[in-house]
CSV table of C-alpha atoms in Angstrom, one decimal:
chain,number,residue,atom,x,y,z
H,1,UNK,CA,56.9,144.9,-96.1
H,2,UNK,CA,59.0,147.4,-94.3
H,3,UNK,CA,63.0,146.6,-94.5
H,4,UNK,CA,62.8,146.5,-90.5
H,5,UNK,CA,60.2,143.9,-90.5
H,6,UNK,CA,62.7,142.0,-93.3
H,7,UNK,CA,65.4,142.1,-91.1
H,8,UNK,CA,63.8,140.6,-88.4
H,9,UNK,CA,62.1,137.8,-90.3
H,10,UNK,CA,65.7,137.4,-91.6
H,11,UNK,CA,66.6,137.1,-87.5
H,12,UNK,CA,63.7,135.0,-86.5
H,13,UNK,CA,64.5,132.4,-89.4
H,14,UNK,CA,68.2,131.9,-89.1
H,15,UNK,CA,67.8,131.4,-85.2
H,16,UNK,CA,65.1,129.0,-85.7
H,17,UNK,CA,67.3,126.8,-88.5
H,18,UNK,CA,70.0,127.1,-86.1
H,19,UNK,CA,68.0,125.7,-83.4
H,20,UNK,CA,66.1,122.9,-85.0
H,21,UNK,CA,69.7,121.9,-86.9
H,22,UNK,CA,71.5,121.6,-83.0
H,23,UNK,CA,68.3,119.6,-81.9
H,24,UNK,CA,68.8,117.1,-85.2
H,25,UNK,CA,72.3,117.0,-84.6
H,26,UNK,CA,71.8,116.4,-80.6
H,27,UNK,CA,69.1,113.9,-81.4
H,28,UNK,CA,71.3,111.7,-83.8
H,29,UNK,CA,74.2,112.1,-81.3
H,30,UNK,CA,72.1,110.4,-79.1
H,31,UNK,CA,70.7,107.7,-81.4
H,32,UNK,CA,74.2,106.7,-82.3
H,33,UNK,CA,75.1,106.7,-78.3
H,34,UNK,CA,72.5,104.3,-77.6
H,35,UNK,CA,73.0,102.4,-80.7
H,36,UNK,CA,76.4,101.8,-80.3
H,37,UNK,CA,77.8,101.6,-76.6
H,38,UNK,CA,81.7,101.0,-76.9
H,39,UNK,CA,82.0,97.2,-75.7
H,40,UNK,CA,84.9,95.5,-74.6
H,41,UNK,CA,87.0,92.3,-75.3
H,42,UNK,CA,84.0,90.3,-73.9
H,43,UNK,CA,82.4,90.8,-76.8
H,44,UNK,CA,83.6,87.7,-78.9
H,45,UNK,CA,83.5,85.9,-75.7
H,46,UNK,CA,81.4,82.7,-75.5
H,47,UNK,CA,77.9,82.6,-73.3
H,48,UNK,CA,77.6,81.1,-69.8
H,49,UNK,CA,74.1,82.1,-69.3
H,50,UNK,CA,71.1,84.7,-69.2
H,51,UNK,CA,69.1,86.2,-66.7
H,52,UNK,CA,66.6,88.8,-65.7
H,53,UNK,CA,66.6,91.2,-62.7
H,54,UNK,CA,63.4,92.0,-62.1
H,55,UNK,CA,64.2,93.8,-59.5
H,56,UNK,CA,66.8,96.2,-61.6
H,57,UNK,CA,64.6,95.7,-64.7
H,58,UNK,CA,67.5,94.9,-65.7
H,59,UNK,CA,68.6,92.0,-68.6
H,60,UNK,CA,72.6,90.0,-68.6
H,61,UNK,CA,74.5,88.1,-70.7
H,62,UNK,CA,77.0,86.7,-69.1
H,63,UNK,CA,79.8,85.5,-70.8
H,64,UNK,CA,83.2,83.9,-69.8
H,65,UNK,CA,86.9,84.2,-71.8
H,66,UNK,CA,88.6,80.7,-73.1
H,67,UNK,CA,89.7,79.7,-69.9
H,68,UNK,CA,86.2,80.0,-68.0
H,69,UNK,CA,84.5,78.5,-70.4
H,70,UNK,CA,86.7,75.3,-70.8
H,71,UNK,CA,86.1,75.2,-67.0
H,72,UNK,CA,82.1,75.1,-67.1
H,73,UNK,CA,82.2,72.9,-70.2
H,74,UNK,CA,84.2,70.4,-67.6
H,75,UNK,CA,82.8,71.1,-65.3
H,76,UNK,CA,85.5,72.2,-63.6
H,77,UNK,CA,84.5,75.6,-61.6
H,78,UNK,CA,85.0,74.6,-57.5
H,79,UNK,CA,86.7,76.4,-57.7
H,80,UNK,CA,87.0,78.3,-61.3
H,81,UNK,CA,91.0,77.8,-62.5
H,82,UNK,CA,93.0,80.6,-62.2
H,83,UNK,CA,92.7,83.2,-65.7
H,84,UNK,CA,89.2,82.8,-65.9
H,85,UNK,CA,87.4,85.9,-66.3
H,86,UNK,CA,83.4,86.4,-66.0
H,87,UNK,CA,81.8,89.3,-67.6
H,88,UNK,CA,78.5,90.4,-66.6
H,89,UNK,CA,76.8,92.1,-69.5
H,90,UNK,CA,74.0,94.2,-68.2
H,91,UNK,CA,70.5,95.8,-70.4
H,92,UNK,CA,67.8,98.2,-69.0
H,93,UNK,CA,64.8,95.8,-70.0
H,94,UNK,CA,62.6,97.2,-72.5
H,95,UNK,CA,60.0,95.8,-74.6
H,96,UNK,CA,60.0,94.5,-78.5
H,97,UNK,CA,57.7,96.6,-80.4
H,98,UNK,CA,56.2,94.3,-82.3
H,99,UNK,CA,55.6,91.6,-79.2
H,100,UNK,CA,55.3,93.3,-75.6
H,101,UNK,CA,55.2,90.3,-74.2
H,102,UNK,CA,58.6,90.0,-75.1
H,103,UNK,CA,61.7,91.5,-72.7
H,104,UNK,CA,64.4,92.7,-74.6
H,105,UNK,CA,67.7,94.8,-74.2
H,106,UNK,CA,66.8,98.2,-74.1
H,107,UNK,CA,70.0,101.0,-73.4
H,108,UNK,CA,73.8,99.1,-72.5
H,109,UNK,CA,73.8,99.7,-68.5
H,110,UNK,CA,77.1,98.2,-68.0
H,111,UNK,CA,79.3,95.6,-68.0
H,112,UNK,CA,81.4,93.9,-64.8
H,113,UNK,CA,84.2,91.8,-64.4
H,114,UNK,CA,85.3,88.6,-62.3
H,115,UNK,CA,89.2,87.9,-63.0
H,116,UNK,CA,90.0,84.8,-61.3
H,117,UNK,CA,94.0,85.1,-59.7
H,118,UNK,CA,93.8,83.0,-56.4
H,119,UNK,CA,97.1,84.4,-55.3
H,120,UNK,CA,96.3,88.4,-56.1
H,121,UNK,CA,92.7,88.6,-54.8
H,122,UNK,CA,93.2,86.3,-51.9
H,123,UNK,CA,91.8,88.4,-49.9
H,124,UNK,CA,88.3,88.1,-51.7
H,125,UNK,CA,87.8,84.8,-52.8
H,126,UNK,CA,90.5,84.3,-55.2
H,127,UNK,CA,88.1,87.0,-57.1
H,128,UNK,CA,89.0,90.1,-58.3
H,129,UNK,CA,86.3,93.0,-59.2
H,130,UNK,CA,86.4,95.5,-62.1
H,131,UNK,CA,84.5,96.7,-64.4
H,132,UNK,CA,84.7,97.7,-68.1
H,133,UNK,CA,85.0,101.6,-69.1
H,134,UNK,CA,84.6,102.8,-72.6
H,135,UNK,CA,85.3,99.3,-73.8
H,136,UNK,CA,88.6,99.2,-71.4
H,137,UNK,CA,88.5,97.0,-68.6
H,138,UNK,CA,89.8,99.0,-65.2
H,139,UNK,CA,89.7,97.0,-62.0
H,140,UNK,CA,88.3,98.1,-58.6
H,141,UNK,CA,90.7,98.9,-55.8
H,142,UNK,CA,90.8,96.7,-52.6
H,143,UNK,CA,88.2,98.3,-50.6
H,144,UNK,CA,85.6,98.5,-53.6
H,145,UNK,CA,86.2,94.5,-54.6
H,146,UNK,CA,85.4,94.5,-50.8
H,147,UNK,CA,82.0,95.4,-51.1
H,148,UNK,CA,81.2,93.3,-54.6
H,149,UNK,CA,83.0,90.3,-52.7
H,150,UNK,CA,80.4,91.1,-49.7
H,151,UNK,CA,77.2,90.4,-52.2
H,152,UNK,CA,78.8,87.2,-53.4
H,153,UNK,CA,79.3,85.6,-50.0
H,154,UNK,CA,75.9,83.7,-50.3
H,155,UNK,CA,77.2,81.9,-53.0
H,156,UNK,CA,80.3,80.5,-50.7
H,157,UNK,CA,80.0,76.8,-52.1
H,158,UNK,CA,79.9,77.8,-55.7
H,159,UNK,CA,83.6,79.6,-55.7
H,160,UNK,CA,81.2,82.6,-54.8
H,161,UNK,CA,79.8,83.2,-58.8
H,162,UNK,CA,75.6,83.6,-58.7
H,163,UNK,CA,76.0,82.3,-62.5
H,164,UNK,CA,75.1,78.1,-62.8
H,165,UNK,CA,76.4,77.5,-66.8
H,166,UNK,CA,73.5,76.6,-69.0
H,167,UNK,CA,75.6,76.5,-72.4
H,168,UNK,CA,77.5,73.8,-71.6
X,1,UNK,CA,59.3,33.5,-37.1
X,2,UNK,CA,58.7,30.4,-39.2
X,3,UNK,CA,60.9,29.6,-42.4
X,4,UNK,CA,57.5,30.9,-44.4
X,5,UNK,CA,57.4,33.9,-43.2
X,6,UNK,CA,61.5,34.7,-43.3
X,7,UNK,CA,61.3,33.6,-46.9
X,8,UNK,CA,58.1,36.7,-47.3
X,9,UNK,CA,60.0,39.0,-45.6
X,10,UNK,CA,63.0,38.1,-47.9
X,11,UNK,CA,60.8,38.5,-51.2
X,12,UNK,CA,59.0,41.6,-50.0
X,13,UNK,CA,62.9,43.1,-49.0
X,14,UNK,CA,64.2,42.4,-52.5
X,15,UNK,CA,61.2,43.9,-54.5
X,16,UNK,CA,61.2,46.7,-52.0
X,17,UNK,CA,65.1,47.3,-52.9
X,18,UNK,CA,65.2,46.6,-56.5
X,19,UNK,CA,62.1,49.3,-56.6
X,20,UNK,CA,64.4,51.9,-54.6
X,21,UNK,CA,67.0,51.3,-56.7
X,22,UNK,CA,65.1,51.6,-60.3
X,23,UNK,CA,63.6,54.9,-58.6
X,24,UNK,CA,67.2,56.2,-57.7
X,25,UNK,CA,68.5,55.6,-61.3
X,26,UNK,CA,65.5,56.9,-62.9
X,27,UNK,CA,66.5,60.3,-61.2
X,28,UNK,CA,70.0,60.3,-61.3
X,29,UNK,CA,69.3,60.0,-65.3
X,30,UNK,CA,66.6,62.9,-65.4
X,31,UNK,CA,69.3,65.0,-63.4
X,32,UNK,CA,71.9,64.4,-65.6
X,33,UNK,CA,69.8,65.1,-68.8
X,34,UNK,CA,68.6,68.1,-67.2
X,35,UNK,CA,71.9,69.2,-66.5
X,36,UNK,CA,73.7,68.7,-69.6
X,37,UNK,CA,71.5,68.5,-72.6
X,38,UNK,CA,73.1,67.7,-75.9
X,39,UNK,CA,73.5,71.2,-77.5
X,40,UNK,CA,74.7,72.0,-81.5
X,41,UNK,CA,77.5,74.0,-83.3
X,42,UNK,CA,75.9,77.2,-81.6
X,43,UNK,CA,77.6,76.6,-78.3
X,44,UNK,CA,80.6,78.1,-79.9
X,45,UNK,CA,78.9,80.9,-81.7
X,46,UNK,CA,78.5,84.4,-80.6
X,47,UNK,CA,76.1,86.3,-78.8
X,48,UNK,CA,73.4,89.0,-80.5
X,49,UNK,CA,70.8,89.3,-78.3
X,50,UNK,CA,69.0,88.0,-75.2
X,51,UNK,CA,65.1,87.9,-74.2
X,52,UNK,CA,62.3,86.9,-71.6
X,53,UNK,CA,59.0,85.6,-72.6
X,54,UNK,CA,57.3,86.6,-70.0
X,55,UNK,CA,53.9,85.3,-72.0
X,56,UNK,CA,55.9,81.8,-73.0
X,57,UNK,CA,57.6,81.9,-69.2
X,58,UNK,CA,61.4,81.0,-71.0
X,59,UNK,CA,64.4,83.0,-71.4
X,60,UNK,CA,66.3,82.8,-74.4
X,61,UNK,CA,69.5,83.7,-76.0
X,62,UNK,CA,70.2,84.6,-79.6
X,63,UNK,CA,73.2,83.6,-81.2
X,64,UNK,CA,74.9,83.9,-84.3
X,65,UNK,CA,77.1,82.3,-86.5
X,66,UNK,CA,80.6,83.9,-87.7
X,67,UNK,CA,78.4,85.6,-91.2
X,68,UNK,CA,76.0,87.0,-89.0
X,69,UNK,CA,78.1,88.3,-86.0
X,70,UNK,CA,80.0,90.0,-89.1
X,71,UNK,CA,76.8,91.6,-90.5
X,72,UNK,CA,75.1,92.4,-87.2
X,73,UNK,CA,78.7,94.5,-86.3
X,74,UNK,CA,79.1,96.2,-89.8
X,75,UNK,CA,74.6,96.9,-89.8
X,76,UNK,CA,74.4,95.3,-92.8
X,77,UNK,CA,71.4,93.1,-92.0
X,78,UNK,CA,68.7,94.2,-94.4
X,79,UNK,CA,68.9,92.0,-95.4
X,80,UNK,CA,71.3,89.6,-93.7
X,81,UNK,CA,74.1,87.7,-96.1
X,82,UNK,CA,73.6,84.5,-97.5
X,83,UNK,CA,75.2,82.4,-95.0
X,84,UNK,CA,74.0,83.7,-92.0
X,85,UNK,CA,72.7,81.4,-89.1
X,86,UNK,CA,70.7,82.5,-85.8
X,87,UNK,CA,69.9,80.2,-83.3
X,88,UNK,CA,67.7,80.8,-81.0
X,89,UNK,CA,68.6,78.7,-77.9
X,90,UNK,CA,65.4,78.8,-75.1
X,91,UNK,CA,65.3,77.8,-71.6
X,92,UNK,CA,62.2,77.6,-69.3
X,93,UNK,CA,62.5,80.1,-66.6
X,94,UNK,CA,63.4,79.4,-63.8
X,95,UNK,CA,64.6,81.2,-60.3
X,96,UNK,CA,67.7,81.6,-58.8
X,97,UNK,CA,67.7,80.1,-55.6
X,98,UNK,CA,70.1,82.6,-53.5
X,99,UNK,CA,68.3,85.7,-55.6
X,100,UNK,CA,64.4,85.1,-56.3
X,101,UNK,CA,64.1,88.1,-57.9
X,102,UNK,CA,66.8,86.8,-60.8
X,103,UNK,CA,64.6,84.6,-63.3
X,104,UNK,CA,67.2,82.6,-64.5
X,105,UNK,CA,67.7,79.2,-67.4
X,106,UNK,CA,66.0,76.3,-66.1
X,107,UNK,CA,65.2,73.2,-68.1
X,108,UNK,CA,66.5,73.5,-71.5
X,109,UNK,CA,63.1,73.7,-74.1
X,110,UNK,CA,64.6,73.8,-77.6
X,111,UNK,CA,67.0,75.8,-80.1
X,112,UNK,CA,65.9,76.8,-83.4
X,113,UNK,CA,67.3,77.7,-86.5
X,114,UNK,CA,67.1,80.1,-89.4
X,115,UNK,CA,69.0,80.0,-92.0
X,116,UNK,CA,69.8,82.7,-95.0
X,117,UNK,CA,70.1,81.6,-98.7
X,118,UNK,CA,67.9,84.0,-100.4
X,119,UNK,CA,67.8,81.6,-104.0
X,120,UNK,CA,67.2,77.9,-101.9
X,121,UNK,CA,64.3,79.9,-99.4
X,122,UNK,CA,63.2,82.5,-102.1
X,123,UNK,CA,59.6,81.1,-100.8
X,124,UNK,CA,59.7,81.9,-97.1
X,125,UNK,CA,61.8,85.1,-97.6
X,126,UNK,CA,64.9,84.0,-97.9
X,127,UNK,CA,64.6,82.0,-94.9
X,128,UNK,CA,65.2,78.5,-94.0
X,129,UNK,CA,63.7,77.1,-90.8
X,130,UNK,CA,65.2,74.7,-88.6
X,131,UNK,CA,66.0,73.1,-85.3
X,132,UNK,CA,68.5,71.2,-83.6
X,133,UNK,CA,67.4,67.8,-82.5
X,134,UNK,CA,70.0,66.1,-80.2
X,135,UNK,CA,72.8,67.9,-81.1
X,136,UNK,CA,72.2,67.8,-85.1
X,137,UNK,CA,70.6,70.9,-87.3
X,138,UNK,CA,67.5,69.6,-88.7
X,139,UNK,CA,65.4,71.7,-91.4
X,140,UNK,CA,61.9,71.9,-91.9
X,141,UNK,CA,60.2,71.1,-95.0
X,142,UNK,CA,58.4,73.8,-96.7
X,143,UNK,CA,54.9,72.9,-95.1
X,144,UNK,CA,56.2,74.0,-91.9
X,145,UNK,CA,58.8,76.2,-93.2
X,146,UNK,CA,55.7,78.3,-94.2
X,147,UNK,CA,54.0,78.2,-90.7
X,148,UNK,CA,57.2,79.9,-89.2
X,149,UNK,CA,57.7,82.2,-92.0
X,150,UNK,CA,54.1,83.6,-91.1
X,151,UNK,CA,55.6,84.3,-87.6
X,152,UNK,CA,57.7,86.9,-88.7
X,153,UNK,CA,56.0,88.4,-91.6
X,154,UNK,CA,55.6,91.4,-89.4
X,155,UNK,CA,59.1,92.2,-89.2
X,156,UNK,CA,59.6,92.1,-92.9
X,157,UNK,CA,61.5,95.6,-92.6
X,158,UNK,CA,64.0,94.1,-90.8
X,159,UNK,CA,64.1,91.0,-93.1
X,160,UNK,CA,61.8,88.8,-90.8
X,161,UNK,CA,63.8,88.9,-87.4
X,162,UNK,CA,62.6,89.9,-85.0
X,163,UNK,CA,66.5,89.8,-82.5
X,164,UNK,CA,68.1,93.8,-82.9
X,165,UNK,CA,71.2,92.8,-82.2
X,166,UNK,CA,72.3,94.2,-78.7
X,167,UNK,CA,76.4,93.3,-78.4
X,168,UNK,CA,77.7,95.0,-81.4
């Protein structure tokens, strides 16, 4: 072999291992993303109930802090007492590989807030909006809580939450 | 009308009531149980997981006591610690009734145990196999034990469970 052709083996392979190492390293970068979303407070929080959009092919938890759930366990939630907070855990669905028939959480979506203050989100319910960001929970400005407050109107006569308690 | 026929028209008035009335109870009892059915300890347990049958037509949530929430977190479940306790709370599905699209808990079905002690359940894995009945954990014997076990010999690789956690 000529030193030429050497040289540019020599080339050929270190650009491959450099490739296929940024394509390992990207792919468990990735793997530990979707492993491991960064979760928020809500995440020792009690359950309130499940559902499944199957519309958004989506799957929630949704969970409520201390004070919400002392409210659903007494029934007490027309209207929820101020301090309660909601949070609506959301899945893309996916499917259990070992049962299909079974939907299960695929990739963290997101995760939204309801932070009951009857006095500071009068203007929408007694409701205010947020969500949580990189496990910190940031609320929505006026006009935003607006809009989610718009969606919830159909739910007037149950202090405006879609989520009935079944833990209770 | 003659005094025979007032005193008919009194009977038939009194049977007709007391029948409206056992009818009124009757209901008013099967809406309270199906509103609040007596749950156990996992109530105040934290969530893993969340799933829909589609094949069983229930939703379910997967819960875990304070050993496994620990282990799920830390990905030390293979296996899980001694102590550990899922419960597998299920629903049948239902919809909600502003959102059809949102299959939501309806009736409550059942919640079942398993529990980890890998010297009492050497047998079915290191399993024990329960459910709650009114309220109260009860295990099963190792008959039936062995039926479940059979369930979820194919996820012996992730020490017969099928739940990946999902809030962690």
């Amino acid at each position: 072999m000529k030193k030429s052709q050497n040289l540019k083996l020599g080339l050929f392979l270190s650009v491959a291992c450099l490739l296929l190492s940024a394509t390992v390293f990207a792919e468990t970068k990735a793997a530990e993303g979707a492993a491991k979303p960064v979760h928020g407070e809500y995440i020792d929080w009690r359950l309130l109930s499940v559902s499944h959009r199957e519309d958004k092919k989506t799957l929630r938890a949704i969970l409520g802090n201390d004070t919400a759930i002392a409210a659903a366990r007494k029934e007490q939630t027309k209207p929820w007492p101020d301090g309660s907070i909601l949070a609506k855990v959301v899945w893309k669905e996916s499917t259990h590989p070992n049962w299909p028939q079974a939907i299960v959480p695929g990739e963290f979506a997101s995760a939204e807030a309801m932070i009951k203050d009857s006095k500071k989100y009068a203007s929408t319910g007694g409701w205010g909006f947020g969500h949580w960001e990189g496990g910190k929970l940031e609320m929505h400005d006026e006009t935003k809580a607006k809009e989610c407050f718009a969606c919830h109107m159909p739910m007037k006569d149950n202090d405006y939450v879609y989520t009935f308690s079944a833990l209770k």
